[in-house]
């Protein structure tokens, strides 16, 4: 009888790095968030077990990383059937049909999100739960979306892109968070207040990635334990910040500038936990840097100039497609240099 589950210390470190975001999901949006994470883990495990059992192989602990990340990038109001279908797709079609762990081309969690985003757009973007306020947050409730009055139609980053939210240094600007924006109106919010809100996470959004501070806590853990590749993280964050700031200085609307772009919309979560997937990312050092720059450039274009607010989703999948090509080009260049060196 073969082992059911194989231990993977690297994946356990990633799960440890995700714990602050898991805690934030429960604190801001209620205990339903934890239930969804556990449910997704069970669905992912049994989906992978169906395939690994046929190959007489154990289930990899990486499946729990996939399901946890996938759940954290879902809205708190996501229906259970949408979550389940997304997890099954992520494990089955983005991982197992390629042969299992270590053979997938695309990041499974992001492929699963892309699938449900296309199939169930209203469930993923139509309604958003507000983050709980107060010292105890949502620790005393199942969800923050218990009634129709608790639903809002957009996230702050969506409002920022649409021009309904204007971040300002004007002392007369509002200091109220959370805020509501009436149809056809705009809200001027102090930049310092908006920055604090992005750090703390008391904003509507996907359940585990509203707080930049919690993401940084887990992200720096995987960074300094060398669980995540440093060159991808640094090249992605740096190039994304520079591109946004240059376009902002050039007065290109609706680019928000470096710090709202980097700290908002789950960008840091993708940089630390998704772009660094060792299987779907390039292998060579130079290719990893180019990979980060490619994802950053695509994200700037899609986030700011397309109808889609989730630019990272498509950008990361594009980066996955180009990863083998980048490795090939880098190796060809290295081989050419070596050939030049050995010539008399």
Coordinates of C-alpha atoms in Angstrom, one line a residue:
X1 CA 0.0 0.0 0.0
X2 CA 1.5 3.4 -1.0
X3 CA 1.6 6.5 1.0
X4 CA -1.5 8.8 0.7
X5 CA 0.4 12.1 1.3
X6 CA 4.0 13.0 0.6
X7 CA 5.7 15.5 2.9
X8 CA 7.0 18.7 1.2
X9 CA 8.9 21.0 3.7
X10 CA 8.9 23.8 1.1
X11 CA 5.2 23.7 0.7
X12 CA 4.7 23.7 4.4
X13 CA 6.7 26.9 4.6
X14 CA 4.5 28.5 2.0
X15 CA 1.4 27.5 4.0
X16 CA 3.0 29.1 7.1
X17 CA 3.6 32.3 5.0
X18 CA -0.1 32.2 4.1
X19 CA -1.3 32.1 7.7
X20 CA -1.4 35.9 8.2
X21 CA -3.7 36.2 5.2
X22 CA -5.9 33.4 6.4
X23 CA -6.2 35.1 9.8
X24 CA -7.0 38.4 8.1
X25 CA -9.7 36.7 6.0
X26 CA -11.4 35.4 9.2
X27 CA -10.9 38.7 11.1
X28 CA -12.3 40.9 8.3
X29 CA -14.9 38.8 6.7
X30 CA -16.0 36.1 9.2
X31 CA -15.6 32.4 9.9
X32 CA -17.1 31.5 6.6
X33 CA -13.7 32.3 5.1
X34 CA -12.0 29.6 7.2
X35 CA -14.8 27.1 6.3
X36 CA -14.2 27.8 2.6
X37 CA -10.4 27.3 3.0
X38 CA -11.0 23.9 4.7
X39 CA -13.7 22.9 2.1
X40 CA -11.4 23.8 -0.8
X41 CA -8.5 21.8 0.8
X42 CA -10.8 18.7 1.0
X43 CA -12.1 19.1 -2.6
X44 CA -8.5 19.6 -3.9
X45 CA -7.2 16.6 -2.0
X46 CA -9.8 14.2 -3.2
X47 CA -9.6 15.5 -6.8
X48 CA -5.8 14.9 -6.8
X49 CA -6.2 11.6 -5.0
X50 CA -8.4 10.3 -7.9
X51 CA -5.4 10.8 -10.3
X52 CA -2.5 9.9 -8.0
X53 CA -4.2 6.6 -7.0
X54 CA -4.2 5.5 -10.6
X55 CA -0.5 6.3 -10.8
X56 CA 0.2 4.7 -7.4
X57 CA 1.7 7.9 -6.2
X58 CA 1.0 10.0 -3.1
X59 CA -0.9 13.3 -3.1
X60 CA 1.5 16.2 -2.9
X61 CA 1.2 18.8 -0.1
X62 CA 1.4 21.4 -2.8
X63 CA -2.3 20.8 -3.4
X64 CA -3.1 22.6 -0.1
X65 CA -1.0 25.6 -1.2
X66 CA -3.1 25.7 -4.4
X67 CA -6.4 25.4 -2.7
X68 CA -5.5 28.0 0.0
X69 CA -4.2 30.5 -2.5
X70 CA -7.3 30.0 -4.7
X71 CA -9.7 30.5 -1.8
X72 CA -7.9 33.6 -0.6
X73 CA -8.3 35.3 -4.0
X74 CA -12.0 34.7 -4.0
X75 CA -14.6 37.2 -2.9
X76 CA -16.0 36.5 0.6
X77 CA -19.5 36.1 -1.0
X78 CA -18.3 33.3 -3.5
X79 CA -21.0 30.6 -3.7
X80 CA -19.8 27.2 -2.6
X81 CA -20.4 25.5 -5.9
X82 CA -18.3 28.2 -7.7
X83 CA -15.4 27.6 -5.3
X84 CA -15.7 23.8 -5.7
X85 CA -15.7 23.9 -9.5
X86 CA -12.8 26.3 -9.5
X87 CA -10.7 24.0 -7.2
X88 CA -11.5 20.9 -9.2
X89 CA -10.6 22.7 -12.4
X90 CA -7.3 24.0 -10.9
X91 CA -6.2 20.6 -9.7
X92 CA -7.6 18.5 -12.6
X93 CA -7.0 20.6 -15.7
X94 CA -4.2 22.9 -14.7
X95 CA -2.1 20.2 -12.9
X96 CA -3.1 16.5 -13.1
X97 CA -3.6 16.3 -16.9
X98 CA 0.0 17.4 -17.3
X99 CA 1.2 14.5 -15.1
X100 CA 0.8 15.9 -11.6
X101 CA 3.1 18.0 -9.4
X102 CA 6.2 19.4 -11.1
X103 CA 4.8 19.1 -14.6
X104 CA 2.1 21.8 -14.9
X105 CA 2.7 24.7 -17.3
X106 CA 0.3 27.2 -15.6
X107 CA -0.1 28.2 -11.9
X108 CA -3.0 26.0 -10.9
X109 CA -4.6 28.5 -8.5
X110 CA -4.6 31.3 -11.1
X111 CA -5.8 29.0 -13.9
X112 CA -8.7 28.0 -11.6
X113 CA -9.5 31.6 -10.9
X114 CA -9.4 32.5 -14.6
X115 CA -11.9 29.6 -15.2
X116 CA -14.5 30.8 -12.7
X117 CA -13.9 34.4 -13.6
X118 CA -15.0 33.6 -17.2
X119 CA -17.8 31.2 -16.3
X120 CA -19.2 33.0 -13.3
X121 CA -18.4 36.7 -13.7
X122 CA -21.3 38.0 -11.6
X123 CA -20.4 35.7 -8.7
X124 CA -16.9 37.0 -8.7
X125 CA -17.3 40.7 -9.4
X126 CA -21.0 41.6 -8.9
X127 CA -21.0 41.8 -5.1
X128 CA -18.5 42.5 -2.4
X129 CA -18.6 42.2 1.4
X130 CA -17.4 45.1 3.5
X131 CA -14.6 44.5 5.9
X132 CA -15.7 44.3 9.5
X133 CA -15.0 47.3 11.7
X134 CA -14.2 47.5 15.4
X135 CA -11.6 45.8 17.6
X136 CA -13.0 42.3 17.2
X137 CA -13.7 42.6 13.5
X138 CA -15.8 39.7 12.3
X139 CA -14.6 37.2 14.9
X140 CA -18.1 37.1 16.3
X141 CA -20.0 36.3 13.1
X142 CA -20.1 33.9 10.3
X143 CA -19.9 36.5 7.5
X144 CA -20.1 40.2 6.9
X145 CA -22.5 39.7 4.1
X146 CA -25.5 38.5 6.1
X147 CA -27.9 40.8 4.5
X148 CA -28.5 42.8 1.3
X149 CA -27.5 46.0 3.1
X150 CA -24.0 44.5 3.7
X151 CA -23.2 44.3 0.0
X152 CA -21.3 46.8 -2.0
X153 CA -20.9 46.9 -5.8
X154 CA -17.2 47.7 -6.2
X155 CA -13.8 47.5 -4.5
X156 CA -11.8 50.7 -3.7
X157 CA -9.3 49.9 -6.5
X158 CA -12.2 49.6 -9.0
X159 CA -13.5 53.0 -7.8
X160 CA -10.0 54.4 -8.1
X161 CA -9.7 53.2 -11.7
X162 CA -13.1 54.5 -12.6
X163 CA -12.4 58.0 -11.2
X164 CA -15.1 57.6 -8.5
X165 CA -12.4 57.7 -5.8
X166 CA -9.8 60.4 -5.8
X167 CA -6.9 60.1 -3.5
X168 CA -5.8 63.6 -2.5
X169 CA -3.4 65.5 -0.2
X170 CA -6.1 68.2 0.2
X171 CA -6.7 68.7 4.0
X172 CA -10.4 69.1 3.1
X173 CA -10.6 65.6 1.7
X174 CA -12.5 62.9 3.6
X175 CA -10.9 60.8 6.4
X176 CA -13.8 58.3 6.5
X177 CA -13.1 54.7 5.9
X178 CA -15.2 52.7 4.9
X179 CA -16.9 55.1 2.5
X180 CA -19.9 54.8 0.1
X181 CA -20.0 56.4 -3.3
X182 CA -23.4 57.3 -4.7
X183 CA -24.2 56.9 -8.4
X184 CA -22.6 59.7 -10.4
X185 CA -20.6 61.1 -7.4
X186 CA -17.0 61.1 -6.5
X187 CA -15.3 60.8 -3.1
X188 CA -12.0 62.7 -2.3
X189 CA -10.1 60.7 0.3
X190 CA -6.9 61.7 2.1
X191 CA -3.9 59.8 0.7
X192 CA -2.6 59.0 4.2
X193 CA -6.0 57.5 5.2
X194 CA -6.1 55.5 2.0
X195 CA -2.6 54.2 2.6
X196 CA -3.5 53.2 6.2
X197 CA -6.6 51.4 4.9
X198 CA -4.5 49.5 2.3
X199 CA -2.1 48.4 5.0
X200 CA -4.7 47.4 7.5
X201 CA -7.0 45.7 5.1
X202 CA -10.3 47.3 6.3
X203 CA -11.6 47.5 2.7
X204 CA -13.8 45.4 0.5
X205 CA -12.0 42.9 -1.8
X206 CA -11.0 39.3 -2.1
X207 CA -11.1 37.6 1.3
X208 CA -7.4 37.1 2.0
X209 CA -5.5 39.9 0.2
X210 CA -7.0 43.2 1.3
X211 CA -4.2 43.8 3.9
X212 CA -0.8 44.7 2.5
X213 CA 0.7 44.5 6.0
X214 CA -0.5 40.8 6.5
X215 CA 0.8 39.9 3.0
X216 CA 4.2 41.5 3.8
X217 CA 4.4 39.5 7.0
X218 CA 3.9 36.2 5.2
X219 CA 5.7 37.3 2.1
X220 CA 8.9 38.4 3.9
X221 CA 8.9 35.0 5.7
X222 CA 9.0 33.1 2.4
X223 CA 11.5 35.6 1.0
X224 CA 14.0 35.3 3.9
X225 CA 13.6 31.5 4.2
X226 CA 14.4 31.4 0.5
X227 CA 11.2 29.5 -0.1
X228 CA 10.3 32.1 -2.8
X229 CA 12.8 33.2 -5.4
X230 CA 14.1 36.7 -4.6
X231 CA 14.8 37.7 -8.2
X232 CA 11.2 37.3 -9.4
X233 CA 9.8 39.2 -6.4
X234 CA 12.2 42.1 -6.7
X235 CA 12.1 42.4 -10.5
X236 CA 8.3 42.2 -10.5
X237 CA 7.7 44.7 -7.7
X238 CA 10.4 47.2 -8.8
X239 CA 9.4 47.3 -12.4
X240 CA 5.7 47.5 -11.6
X241 CA 6.3 50.4 -9.3
X242 CA 8.6 52.2 -11.7
X243 CA 6.2 51.8 -14.7
X244 CA 3.2 53.0 -12.7
X245 CA 5.0 56.0 -11.3
X246 CA 6.4 57.1 -14.7
X247 CA 3.0 56.9 -16.3
X248 CA 1.5 58.8 -13.3
X249 CA 4.1 61.6 -13.7
X250 CA 3.3 61.7 -17.4
X251 CA -0.3 62.3 -16.5
X252 CA -1.7 59.2 -18.1
X253 CA -5.1 58.4 -16.7
X254 CA -6.2 56.3 -14.8
X255 CA -2.8 55.2 -13.6
X256 CA -2.7 55.8 -9.8
X257 CA 1.0 56.0 -9.2
X258 CA 3.4 53.6 -7.6
X259 CA 2.2 53.1 -4.0
X260 CA -1.6 52.6 -4.6
X261 CA -0.8 50.2 -7.4
X262 CA 1.7 48.1 -5.4
X263 CA -0.2 48.1 -2.1
X264 CA -3.6 47.7 -3.6
X265 CA -5.6 45.0 -5.4
X266 CA -3.6 42.0 -4.1
X267 CA -0.5 42.8 -6.2
X268 CA 1.9 42.0 -3.4
X269 CA 0.1 38.7 -2.8
X270 CA 0.7 37.6 -6.4
X271 CA 4.3 38.8 -6.3
X272 CA 5.2 36.8 -3.2
X273 CA 3.0 33.7 -3.5
X274 CA 1.9 33.2 -7.1
X275 CA 4.6 34.5 -9.5
X276 CA 7.2 32.6 -7.5
X277 CA 5.6 29.2 -8.2
X278 CA 8.8 27.1 -8.9
X279 CA 7.1 24.9 -11.4
X280 CA 5.5 27.4 -13.7
X281 CA 8.2 30.0 -13.4
X282 CA 11.5 30.0 -15.4
X283 CA 14.5 28.1 -14.2
X284 CA 17.4 30.4 -15.2
X285 CA 18.3 33.5 -13.2
X286 CA 18.2 36.0 -16.1
X287 CA 14.9 34.5 -17.3
X288 CA 13.4 35.0 -13.8
X289 CA 14.2 38.7 -13.9
X290 CA 12.8 39.1 -17.4
X291 CA 9.7 37.1 -16.2
X292 CA 9.1 39.5 -13.4
X293 CA 9.4 42.5 -15.8
X294 CA 7.1 40.9 -18.3
X295 CA 4.3 40.2 -15.7
X296 CA 4.7 43.8 -14.4
X297 CA 4.4 45.3 -17.9
X298 CA 1.3 43.2 -18.8
X299 CA -0.3 44.1 -15.4
X300 CA 0.1 47.8 -16.0
X301 CA -1.5 47.6 -19.4
X302 CA -4.4 45.3 -18.4
X303 CA -5.2 46.8 -15.1
X304 CA -5.3 50.4 -16.3
X305 CA -6.3 50.3 -20.0
X306 CA -8.6 47.2 -20.3
X307 CA -12.2 46.5 -19.1
X308 CA -10.7 43.9 -16.6
X309 CA -9.7 45.0 -13.1
X310 CA -7.9 41.7 -12.4
X311 CA -4.9 42.4 -14.6
X312 CA -2.6 40.1 -12.5
X313 CA -4.6 37.1 -13.4
X314 CA -4.1 37.3 -17.1
X315 CA -0.5 38.7 -16.7
X316 CA 0.6 35.8 -14.6
X317 CA -0.8 33.3 -17.1
X318 CA 0.9 35.1 -19.9
X319 CA 4.1 35.0 -18.0
X320 CA 3.7 31.2 -17.5
X321 CA 3.3 30.8 -21.2
X322 CA 6.5 32.7 -21.9
X323 CA 8.6 31.1 -19.1
X324 CA 9.9 28.2 -21.3
X325 CA 10.7 30.6 -24.1
X326 CA 12.6 32.9 -21.8
X327 CA 14.6 30.0 -20.5
X328 CA 15.3 28.9 -24.0
X329 CA 16.5 32.3 -25.1
X330 CA 18.7 32.8 -22.1
X331 CA 20.3 29.4 -22.6
X332 CA 20.9 30.0 -26.3
X333 CA 22.6 33.3 -25.5
X334 CA 24.8 31.7 -22.8
X335 CA 25.7 28.9 -25.3
X336 CA 26.6 31.5 -27.9
X337 CA 28.8 33.3 -25.5
X338 CA 30.6 30.1 -24.5
X339 CA 31.1 29.2 -28.2
X340 CA 32.6 32.7 -28.8
X341 CA 35.0 32.2 -25.9
X342 CA 36.4 28.9 -27.1
X343 CA 37.1 30.1 -30.6
X344 CA 40.8 30.7 -31.2

